[in-house]
mmCIF file of C-alpha atoms in Angstrom:
data_model
loop_
_atom_site.group_PDB
_atom_site.id
_atom_site.type_symbol
_atom_site.label_atom_id
_atom_site.label_comp_id
_atom_site.label_asym_id
_atom_site.label_seq_id
_atom_site.Cartn_x
_atom_site.Cartn_y
_atom_site.Cartn_z
ATOM 1 C CA MET M 13 106.293 99.432 9.578
ATOM 2 C CA HIS M 14 107.431 96.196 11.897
ATOM 3 C CA ALA M 15 106.695 99.322 14.456
ATOM 4 C CA GLU M 16 103.250 100.364 12.916
ATOM 5 C CA LYS M 17 101.712 96.600 12.798
ATOM 6 C CA GLU M 18 103.232 96.130 16.616
ATOM 7 C CA LEU M 19 101.152 99.241 18.037
ATOM 8 C CA HIS M 20 97.725 98.006 15.957
ATOM 9 C CA LEU M 21 97.517 101.416 14.879
ATOM 10 C CA PRO M 22 96.468 102.436 11.720
ATOM 11 C CA PRO M 23 99.179 104.152 9.725
ATOM 12 C CA PRO M 24 98.873 107.502 9.621
ATOM 13 C CA LEU M 25 97.878 107.524 12.939
ATOM 14 C CA THR M 26 101.667 105.623 14.545
ATOM 15 C CA CYS M 27 104.164 108.713 14.460
ATOM 16 C CA GLN M 28 102.342 111.626 15.772
ATOM 17 C CA PRO M 29 100.869 109.829 19.090
ATOM 18 C CA LEU M 30 104.470 108.289 19.170
ATOM 19 C CA ASN M 31 105.719 111.141 18.653
ATOM 20 C CA THR M 32 103.661 113.337 21.246
ATOM 21 C CA PHE M 33 104.322 110.642 23.191
ATOM 22 C CA PHE M 34 108.361 111.000 23.438
ATOM 23 C CA ALA M 35 108.409 114.808 23.709
ATOM 24 C CA ARG M 36 105.844 113.358 27.023
ATOM 25 C CA PHE M 37 109.123 115.695 28.528
ATOM 26 C CA GLU M 38 108.647 119.282 27.161
ATOM 27 C CA VAL M 39 108.053 122.286 29.663
ATOM 28 C CA GLN M 40 104.613 123.478 29.521
ATOM 29 C CA ASN M 41 104.376 126.680 29.133
ATOM 30 C CA SER M 42 108.715 126.646 29.541
ATOM 31 C CA THR M 43 109.587 130.909 29.084
ATOM 32 C CA THR M 44 112.118 131.453 26.181
ATOM 33 C CA ALA M 45 115.482 130.789 27.719
ATOM 34 C CA GLN M 46 117.361 133.415 28.162
ATOM 35 C CA LYS M 47 121.093 134.064 27.252
ATOM 36 C CA THR M 48 123.586 136.567 29.394
ATOM 37 C CA PRO M 49 125.615 139.342 28.382
ATOM 38 C CA PRO M 50 128.656 137.347 28.104
ATOM 39 C CA PRO M 51 131.813 139.691 30.596
ATOM 40 C CA PRO M 52 134.145 142.334 29.087
ATOM 41 C CA GLY M 53 136.803 140.342 27.700
ATOM 42 C CA ASP M 54 135.058 137.257 26.944
ATOM 43 C CA GLN M 55 136.750 134.893 24.482
ATOM 44 C CA VAL M 56 134.715 133.194 21.677
ATOM 45 C CA MET M 57 135.994 129.842 21.078
ATOM 46 C CA THR M 58 136.854 129.677 17.331
ATOM 47 C CA LEU M 59 138.114 126.735 15.206
ATOM 48 C CA SER M 60 140.560 126.357 12.578
ATOM 49 C CA PRO M 61 140.235 125.042 9.208
ATOM 50 C CA ASP M 62 142.694 122.360 10.134
ATOM 51 C CA SER M 63 139.915 120.808 13.786
ATOM 52 C CA VAL M 64 137.292 120.913 10.631
ATOM 53 C CA ARG M 65 138.902 118.703 7.812
ATOM 54 C CA ARG M 66 139.952 116.712 9.790
ATOM 55 C CA SER M 67 136.061 116.071 11.373
ATOM 56 C CA LEU M 68 134.608 116.322 7.935
ATOM 57 C CA SER M 69 137.709 113.337 6.719
ATOM 58 C CA ARG M 70 136.349 111.267 9.830
ATOM 59 C CA ILE M 71 133.089 110.700 9.149
ATOM 60 C CA ASN M 72 131.249 107.168 9.305
ATOM 61 C CA ALA M 73 130.097 106.568 5.345
ATOM 62 C CA ARG M 74 127.807 104.237 6.377
ATOM 63 C CA LYS M 75 126.578 106.230 8.954
ATOM 64 C CA ALA M 76 122.749 107.136 8.491
ATOM 65 C CA PRO M 77 121.608 111.150 7.518
ATOM 66 C CA GLY M 78 119.380 113.009 9.295
ATOM 67 C CA PRO M 79 117.588 115.224 8.118
ATOM 68 C CA ASP M 80 118.764 117.057 5.673
ATOM 69 C CA ASN M 81 119.351 113.898 3.969
ATOM 70 C CA ILE M 82 123.479 115.557 3.320
ATOM 71 C CA PRO M 83 125.570 111.203 2.652
ATOM 72 C CA GLY M 84 128.083 111.308 5.235
ATOM 73 C CA ARG M 85 130.261 109.738 1.585
ATOM 74 C CA VAL M 86 129.158 113.301 0.369
ATOM 75 C CA LEU M 87 130.953 114.961 2.845
ATOM 76 C CA ARG M 88 134.057 112.870 3.991
ATOM 77 C CA ASP M 89 134.677 112.635 0.143
ATOM 78 C CA CYS M 90 134.918 116.598 -0.571
ATOM 79 C CA ALA M 91 136.399 117.586 3.014
ATOM 80 C CA VAL M 92 139.038 119.077 1.598
ATOM 81 C CA GLU M 93 136.592 121.677 -0.846
ATOM 82 C CA LEU M 94 134.153 122.083 1.799
ATOM 83 C CA THR M 95 136.798 122.908 4.705
ATOM 84 C CA ASP M 96 135.729 126.627 3.927
ATOM 85 C CA VAL M 97 132.597 127.391 3.640
ATOM 86 C CA PHE M 98 132.133 124.572 7.062
ATOM 87 C CA THR M 99 135.150 127.098 9.065
ATOM 88 C CA ASP M 100 133.262 130.160 7.930
ATOM 89 C CA ILE M 101 130.025 128.851 9.298
ATOM 90 C CA PHE M 102 131.105 127.201 12.325
ATOM 91 C CA ASN M 103 132.584 130.167 13.642
ATOM 92 C CA ILE M 104 129.358 132.107 12.390
ATOM 93 C CA SER M 105 127.709 130.245 14.532
ATOM 94 C CA LEU M 106 129.567 130.397 17.510
ATOM 95 C CA ASN M 107 130.031 134.760 17.238
ATOM 96 C CA GLN M 108 126.999 135.040 17.460
ATOM 97 C CA ALA M 109 126.042 132.513 20.062
ATOM 98 C CA PHE M 110 122.975 130.973 17.152
ATOM 99 C CA VAL M 111 122.348 127.470 15.610
ATOM 100 C CA PRO M 112 120.480 127.494 11.977
ATOM 101 C CA THR M 113 117.148 125.577 12.954
ATOM 102 C CA CYS M 114 118.159 123.068 10.123
ATOM 103 C CA PHE M 115 121.459 122.007 11.887
ATOM 104 C CA LYS M 116 118.829 121.344 15.558
ATOM 105 C CA ALA M 117 116.230 118.864 14.025
ATOM 106 C CA THR M 118 116.270 115.126 14.053
ATOM 107 C CA THR M 119 114.606 112.998 13.368
ATOM 108 C CA ILE M 120 113.036 109.775 15.311
ATOM 109 C CA ILE M 121 113.257 105.860 14.601
ATOM 110 C CA PRO M 122 111.487 104.443 17.589
ATOM 111 C CA VAL M 123 113.211 100.849 18.203
ATOM 112 C CA PRO M 124 111.628 98.028 19.556
ATOM 113 C CA LYS M 125 113.278 97.660 23.354
ATOM 114 C CA LYS M 126 111.739 93.403 23.486
ATOM 115 C CA SER M 127 110.958 91.110 20.716
ATOM 116 C CA SER M 128 106.550 92.171 21.231
ATOM 117 C CA PRO M 129 106.478 95.731 21.491
ATOM 118 C CA SER M 130 103.061 96.953 22.564
ATOM 119 C CA CYS M 131 102.639 100.036 24.243
ATOM 120 C CA PHE M 132 104.638 103.540 23.501
ATOM 121 C CA ASN M 133 107.964 102.496 26.276
ATOM 122 C CA ASP M 134 108.254 99.073 24.356
ATOM 123 C CA TYR M 135 110.112 101.489 21.827
ATOM 124 C CA ARG M 136 113.309 102.993 22.050
ATOM 125 C CA PRO M 137 114.233 106.737 20.075
ATOM 126 C CA VAL M 138 116.954 106.396 17.944
ATOM 127 C CA ALA M 139 117.215 110.297 17.261
ATOM 128 C CA LEU M 140 118.958 110.861 13.300
ATOM 129 C CA THR M 141 120.451 114.640 13.241
ATOM 130 C CA PRO M 142 123.079 116.461 10.471
ATOM 131 C CA ILE M 143 125.738 114.296 10.244
ATOM 132 C CA LEU M 144 128.189 118.153 9.217
ATOM 133 C CA MET M 145 125.737 119.220 13.269
ATOM 134 C CA LYS M 146 127.519 115.846 14.726
ATOM 135 C CA CYS M 147 130.844 117.174 13.454
ATOM 136 C CA PHE M 148 130.113 120.458 14.799
ATOM 137 C CA GLU M 149 129.293 119.423 18.019
ATOM 138 C CA ARG M 150 132.346 116.295 18.131
ATOM 139 C CA LEU M 151 134.729 120.223 17.805
ATOM 140 C CA VAL M 152 132.610 122.017 19.966
ATOM 141 C CA MET M 153 133.562 118.948 23.487
ATOM 142 C CA GLN M 154 136.684 118.389 22.652
ATOM 143 C CA HIS M 155 137.405 122.298 23.486
ATOM 144 C CA ILE M 156 134.772 121.858 26.353
ATOM 145 C CA LYS M 157 136.097 118.891 27.127
ATOM 146 C CA SER M 158 139.657 120.942 26.960
ATOM 147 C CA VAL M 159 138.828 123.432 29.823
ATOM 148 C CA LEU M 160 136.569 120.961 32.205
ATOM 149 C CA PRO M 161 138.310 117.763 33.367
ATOM 150 C CA PRO M 162 140.411 120.431 36.654
ATOM 151 C CA SER M 163 137.231 121.148 37.434
ATOM 152 C CA LEU M 164 135.420 117.396 38.053
ATOM 153 C CA ASP M 165 134.741 114.794 39.795
ATOM 154 C CA PRO M 166 138.171 112.335 40.290
ATOM 155 C CA PHE M 167 135.443 109.622 40.930
ATOM 156 C CA GLN M 168 133.164 110.533 37.923
ATOM 157 C CA PHE M 169 133.913 107.650 35.270
ATOM 158 C CA ALA M 170 130.962 108.419 32.479
ATOM 159 C CA TYR M 171 131.363 110.022 29.543
ATOM 160 C CA ARG M 172 135.154 110.566 29.921
ATOM 161 C CA PRO M 173 138.269 109.386 27.524
ATOM 162 C CA ASN M 174 139.628 106.436 29.018
ATOM 163 C CA ARG M 175 137.908 105.564 31.396
ATOM 164 C CA SER M 176 134.469 103.494 31.467
ATOM 165 C CA THR M 177 131.695 101.456 33.513
ATOM 166 C CA ASP M 178 134.056 97.995 34.353
ATOM 167 C CA ASP M 179 136.341 101.313 36.205
ATOM 168 C CA ALA M 180 133.584 102.532 38.684
ATOM 169 C CA ILE M 181 132.366 99.022 39.081
ATOM 170 C CA SER M 182 135.694 98.632 40.065
ATOM 171 C CA THR M 183 136.711 101.487 42.535
ATOM 172 C CA ALA M 184 133.747 100.729 44.100
ATOM 173 C CA LEU M 185 134.396 96.933 45.344
ATOM 174 C CA HIS M 186 137.857 98.364 46.140
ATOM 175 C CA SER M 187 137.082 100.663 48.359
ATOM 176 C CA ALA M 188 134.036 98.550 49.590
ATOM 177 C CA LEU M 189 136.890 94.761 50.098
ATOM 178 C CA THR M 190 139.155 98.172 51.816
ATOM 179 C CA HIS M 191 136.990 98.734 54.284
ATOM 180 C CA LEU M 192 135.397 95.142 54.906
ATOM 181 C CA ASP M 193 139.222 94.006 56.051
ATOM 182 C CA ARG M 194 139.370 95.557 59.016
ATOM 183 C CA LYS M 195 138.257 94.519 62.436
ATOM 184 C CA ASP M 196 134.897 96.032 63.346
ATOM 185 C CA SER M 197 134.016 97.703 60.218
ATOM 186 C CA TYR M 198 131.088 97.847 57.797
ATOM 187 C CA VAL M 199 129.949 99.441 54.582
ATOM 188 C CA ARG M 200 126.798 100.899 53.178
ATOM 189 C CA MET M 201 125.712 101.084 49.739
ATOM 190 C CA LEU M 202 123.494 103.225 48.468
ATOM 191 C CA PHE M 203 122.467 103.378 44.089
ATOM 192 C CA ILE M 204 120.691 105.808 42.498
ATOM 193 C CA ASP M 205 119.324 105.501 39.095
ATOM 194 C CA PHE M 206 117.461 109.278 37.355
ATOM 195 C CA SER M 207 114.742 108.155 35.522
ATOM 196 C CA SER M 208 115.253 109.656 31.979
ATOM 197 C CA ALA M 209 118.029 112.054 33.327
ATOM 198 C CA PHE M 210 118.927 112.615 29.560
ATOM 199 C CA ASN M 211 115.424 114.341 28.642
ATOM 200 C CA THR M 212 114.612 115.906 31.417
ATOM 201 C CA ILE M 213 117.671 118.166 31.026
ATOM 202 C CA ILE M 214 116.190 121.941 31.146
ATOM 203 C CA PRO M 215 118.422 124.043 29.978
ATOM 204 C CA GLN M 216 119.169 126.963 31.509
ATOM 205 C CA GLN M 217 119.996 125.648 34.334
ATOM 206 C CA LEU M 218 123.152 122.940 32.701
ATOM 207 C CA THR M 219 124.227 125.633 30.933
ATOM 208 C CA GLN M 220 124.600 128.347 34.532
ATOM 209 C CA LYS M 221 125.680 125.225 35.804
ATOM 210 C CA LEU M 222 128.617 125.110 33.231
ATOM 211 C CA VAL M 223 129.257 128.559 33.866
ATOM 212 C CA GLN M 224 129.969 128.024 37.536
ATOM 213 C CA LEU M 225 132.549 125.085 36.062
ATOM 214 C CA GLY M 226 134.465 127.787 33.702
ATOM 215 C CA LEU M 227 132.951 127.533 30.777
ATOM 216 C CA ASN M 228 133.303 130.805 28.644
ATOM 217 C CA THR M 229 130.109 132.903 28.451
ATOM 218 C CA SER M 230 129.296 133.143 25.077
ATOM 219 C CA LEU M 231 129.846 129.086 24.945
ATOM 220 C CA CYS M 232 127.686 128.928 27.364
ATOM 221 C CA ASN M 233 124.555 130.729 24.981
ATOM 222 C CA TRP M 234 125.989 129.115 21.782
ATOM 223 C CA LEU M 235 124.918 126.015 23.633
ATOM 224 C CA LEU M 236 121.718 127.072 24.895
ATOM 225 C CA ASP M 237 121.048 127.873 21.415
ATOM 226 C CA PHE M 238 121.615 124.423 20.280
ATOM 227 C CA LEU M 239 119.409 122.702 22.987
ATOM 228 C CA THR M 240 115.799 125.076 22.503
ATOM 229 C CA GLY M 241 113.702 125.462 19.639
ATOM 230 C CA ARG M 242 114.545 122.051 18.444
ATOM 231 C CA PRO M 243 111.947 120.876 16.043
ATOM 232 C CA GLN M 244 111.075 116.988 16.128
ATOM 233 C CA ALA M 245 109.661 114.609 13.666
ATOM 234 C CA VAL M 246 108.899 110.229 14.002
ATOM 235 C CA ARG M 247 109.637 107.810 10.932
ATOM 236 C CA VAL M 248 107.569 104.507 11.099
ATOM 237 C CA GLY M 249 108.464 103.364 7.624
ATOM 238 C CA SER M 250 107.629 105.628 4.658
ATOM 239 C CA ASN M 251 105.899 107.729 7.313
ATOM 240 C CA THR M 252 106.373 110.822 8.979
ATOM 241 C CA SER M 253 104.746 112.330 11.455
ATOM 242 C CA SER M 254 104.554 116.628 12.052
ATOM 243 C CA THR M 255 106.710 118.014 13.695
ATOM 244 C CA ILE M 256 106.387 118.711 16.981
ATOM 245 C CA ILE M 257 109.587 121.902 18.832
ATOM 246 C CA LEU M 258 111.434 120.934 22.174
ATOM 247 C CA ASN M 259 113.539 123.581 25.063
ATOM 248 C CA THR M 260 113.427 120.305 27.040
ATOM 249 C CA GLY M 261 116.135 117.553 27.420
ATOM 250 C CA ALA M 262 118.765 116.260 25.626
ATOM 251 C CA LEU M 263 119.611 114.072 22.908
ATOM 252 C CA ARG M 264 120.944 110.843 23.769
ATOM 253 C CA ASP M 265 120.052 107.771 21.606
ATOM 254 C CA VAL M 266 122.158 109.814 18.725
ATOM 255 C CA CYS M 267 123.051 107.663 15.553
#
């Protein structure tokens, strides 16, 4: 309700313009992403019941549910009973490189970036996705991280365990000070910020890069399916917009 008041728009009209604004990076007239036929011997990722059970049992019950409205507490408290069912569903999804549309659905909650927002750009889109899919994503991500680290740049600090932006700053300062300690030496630094980097990701290009880094084709096809055909709607108070299907970008601020 706060967002509706600040935007000075009638409640029924607020959600749809916001959803259109948040989807503004969608590539127009984009063709359907084509999956790559796996080469002979390509190993399909499989999940064990134990890994699925552990993932379900670690769900934070206080997290808000996604569009499916399945509470995290239910999934966590019934982890043992649900393990076999979801292990089968997850493994079928991986084997077919297909993610059910209901798993990809997203509800966007606009959160003000400042105390007195005056335009759409003053709102940060926070995504509510199915808690079950978050468990699935974590399991896939754990596998990807176990495969890719040797190929990653040693100076990449984001999205890596036991590393942070503080480490990046310390490394940059150490390199600069090392050069400045030398006679007749100087340092030049260039800082670049990619605007809307997550929103403008082209899934086909991302998965092609992952193949080059050594990730198997079948899992890259699964990631391509996961990142395309994503239904998105915006909710403000009790009002929800119509759905827009996205094939560009990746979720970042996920609750």
